Amino acid sequence: MRVEAQALVRRLLADPDAPPVDNPVAELSRIAGVMGHAVDVLGELVNEAQDAGRLEYADVSQVRRMNVLFEAWKELTVEYRRALTDMVRLGIEAHQARINEQLGMELVAVIRGVLDAMLEGAVAALGDDAAAVARVEARWPQLVGEVVPRQIQAVTSGG
């Protein structure tokens, strides 16, 4: 059975048209997620097989199925642990935090540019009304300080 599995893996890995991995951090996280789910599913199957009537050792196919499930679960658990250990060792979480921080800074720059353009438009619309321009310019930083955090909180909290 192991030889058949190895042959299948060789065939699957021989795809010259496979797309390259553009984001290894995201891909490793995705694979770890798939492995974690598979470990859980196999664990449930092992438990169900154990609970399904206390194996009768005369039923060779039932015993074989139980052994296959358990061995698959055990092997996958080892690989899953190895993937998680590699993610910790490679600092995947810290790397993802740096990416998120960079994206956050880019978002701040976009928001700042939009707000600056809106202020310019508001000031231009007021024209020669110097008093109104002064009021808008004086109030603008306070509005930005209130509105932007509130909107970011609304987006990040799902509301």
Coordinates of C-alpha atoms in Angstrom, one line a residue, residues 8-134:
L8 CA 0.7 8.4 -6.7
V9 CA 2.7 11.2 -5.0
R10 CA 5.4 11.0 -7.8
R11 CA 2.7 11.3 -10.5
L12 CA 1.1 14.3 -8.8
L13 CA 4.5 16.0 -8.3
A14 CA 5.5 15.6 -11.9
D15 CA 3.1 18.3 -13.2
P16 CA 5.1 20.8 -15.2
D17 CA 2.1 23.1 -15.5
A18 CA 1.7 23.5 -11.7
P19 CA 1.6 27.2 -10.8
P20 CA 4.4 28.7 -8.8
V21 CA 3.9 29.6 -5.1
D22 CA 3.7 33.3 -4.9
N23 CA 3.2 33.6 -1.2
P24 CA 4.9 30.7 0.7
V25 CA 3.7 32.0 4.1
A26 CA 0.1 31.9 3.0
E27 CA 0.6 28.5 1.3
L28 CA 2.2 26.9 4.3
S29 CA -0.6 28.2 6.5
R30 CA -3.2 26.9 4.0
I31 CA -1.5 23.5 3.9
A32 CA -1.3 23.3 7.7
G33 CA -5.0 24.2 7.9
V34 CA -5.8 21.3 5.5
M35 CA -3.6 19.0 7.5
G36 CA -5.2 20.0 10.8
H37 CA -8.7 19.3 9.3
A38 CA -7.6 16.0 8.0
V39 CA -6.1 15.0 11.4
D40 CA -9.5 15.8 13.0
V41 CA -11.5 13.9 10.4
L42 CA -9.2 10.8 10.6
G43 CA -9.4 11.0 14.4
E44 CA -13.1 10.9 14.3
L45 CA -13.1 7.9 11.9
V46 CA -10.7 6.1 14.2
N47 CA -13.0 6.8 17.2
E48 CA -16.1 5.7 15.3
A49 CA -14.3 2.5 14.2
Q50 CA -13.4 1.8 17.8
D51 CA -16.9 2.5 19.0
A52 CA -18.6 0.5 16.2
G53 CA -19.0 -2.7 18.1
R54 CA -15.8 -3.5 19.8
L55 CA -13.8 -5.0 16.9
E56 CA -14.3 -8.7 16.4
Y57 CA -10.9 -10.0 15.5
A58 CA -12.4 -12.6 13.3
D59 CA -13.5 -9.8 10.9
V60 CA -10.2 -9.3 9.2
S61 CA -11.5 -6.5 6.9
Q62 CA -12.7 -4.5 9.9
V63 CA -9.4 -4.9 11.7
R64 CA -7.5 -4.0 8.6
R65 CA -9.6 -0.9 8.1
M66 CA -9.0 0.1 11.7
N67 CA -5.3 -0.3 11.3
V68 CA -5.2 1.7 8.1
L69 CA -7.2 4.5 9.6
F70 CA -5.0 4.6 12.7
E71 CA -1.7 4.4 10.7
A72 CA -3.0 7.2 8.4
W73 CA -4.0 9.3 11.4
K74 CA -0.7 8.7 13.2
E75 CA 1.4 9.5 10.1
L76 CA -0.6 12.7 9.3
T77 CA -0.4 13.8 12.9
V78 CA 3.4 13.6 12.8
E79 CA 3.5 15.6 9.5
Y80 CA 1.1 18.1 10.9
R81 CA 3.2 18.6 14.0
R82 CA 6.3 19.0 11.8
A83 CA 4.6 21.6 9.7
L84 CA 3.5 23.6 12.8
T85 CA 7.0 23.3 14.3
D86 CA 8.4 24.6 11.0
M87 CA 6.0 27.5 11.0
V88 CA 7.1 28.5 14.5
R89 CA 10.8 28.0 13.7
L90 CA 10.5 30.1 10.6
G91 CA 8.7 32.8 12.4
I92 CA 5.6 32.6 10.2
E93 CA 3.4 34.4 12.7
A94 CA 5.8 37.3 13.1
H95 CA 6.3 37.5 9.3
Q96 CA 2.5 37.6 8.9
A97 CA 2.3 40.3 11.5
R98 CA 4.9 42.4 9.6
I99 CA 2.9 41.9 6.4
N100 CA -0.3 43.0 8.2
E101 CA 1.5 46.0 9.6
Q102 CA 2.8 47.0 6.2
L103 CA -0.7 46.7 4.7
G104 CA -2.0 48.8 7.6
M105 CA 0.5 51.5 6.9
E106 CA -0.4 51.5 3.2
L107 CA -4.0 51.8 4.1
V108 CA -3.3 54.8 6.4
A109 CA -1.4 56.4 3.5
V110 CA -4.4 55.9 1.2
I111 CA -6.9 57.3 3.8
R112 CA -4.6 60.3 4.5
G113 CA -4.5 61.0 0.7
V114 CA -8.3 60.7 0.4
L115 CA -8.8 63.0 3.4
D116 CA -6.3 65.6 2.1
A117 CA -8.0 65.7 -1.3
M118 CA -11.4 66.0 0.4
L119 CA -10.2 68.9 2.5
E120 CA -8.8 70.6 -0.6
G121 CA -12.2 70.2 -2.3
A122 CA -14.0 71.6 0.7
V123 CA -11.7 74.6 1.0
A124 CA -12.0 75.2 -2.8
A125 CA -15.8 75.0 -2.5
L126 CA -15.8 77.7 0.2
G127 CA -14.0 80.0 -2.1
D128 CA -13.4 83.5 -0.7
D129 CA -15.1 82.8 2.6
A130 CA -12.0 83.0 4.8
A131 CA -13.8 82.5 8.0
A132 CA -15.5 79.3 6.8
V133 CA -12.2 78.0 5.4
A134 CA -10.5 78.7 8.8

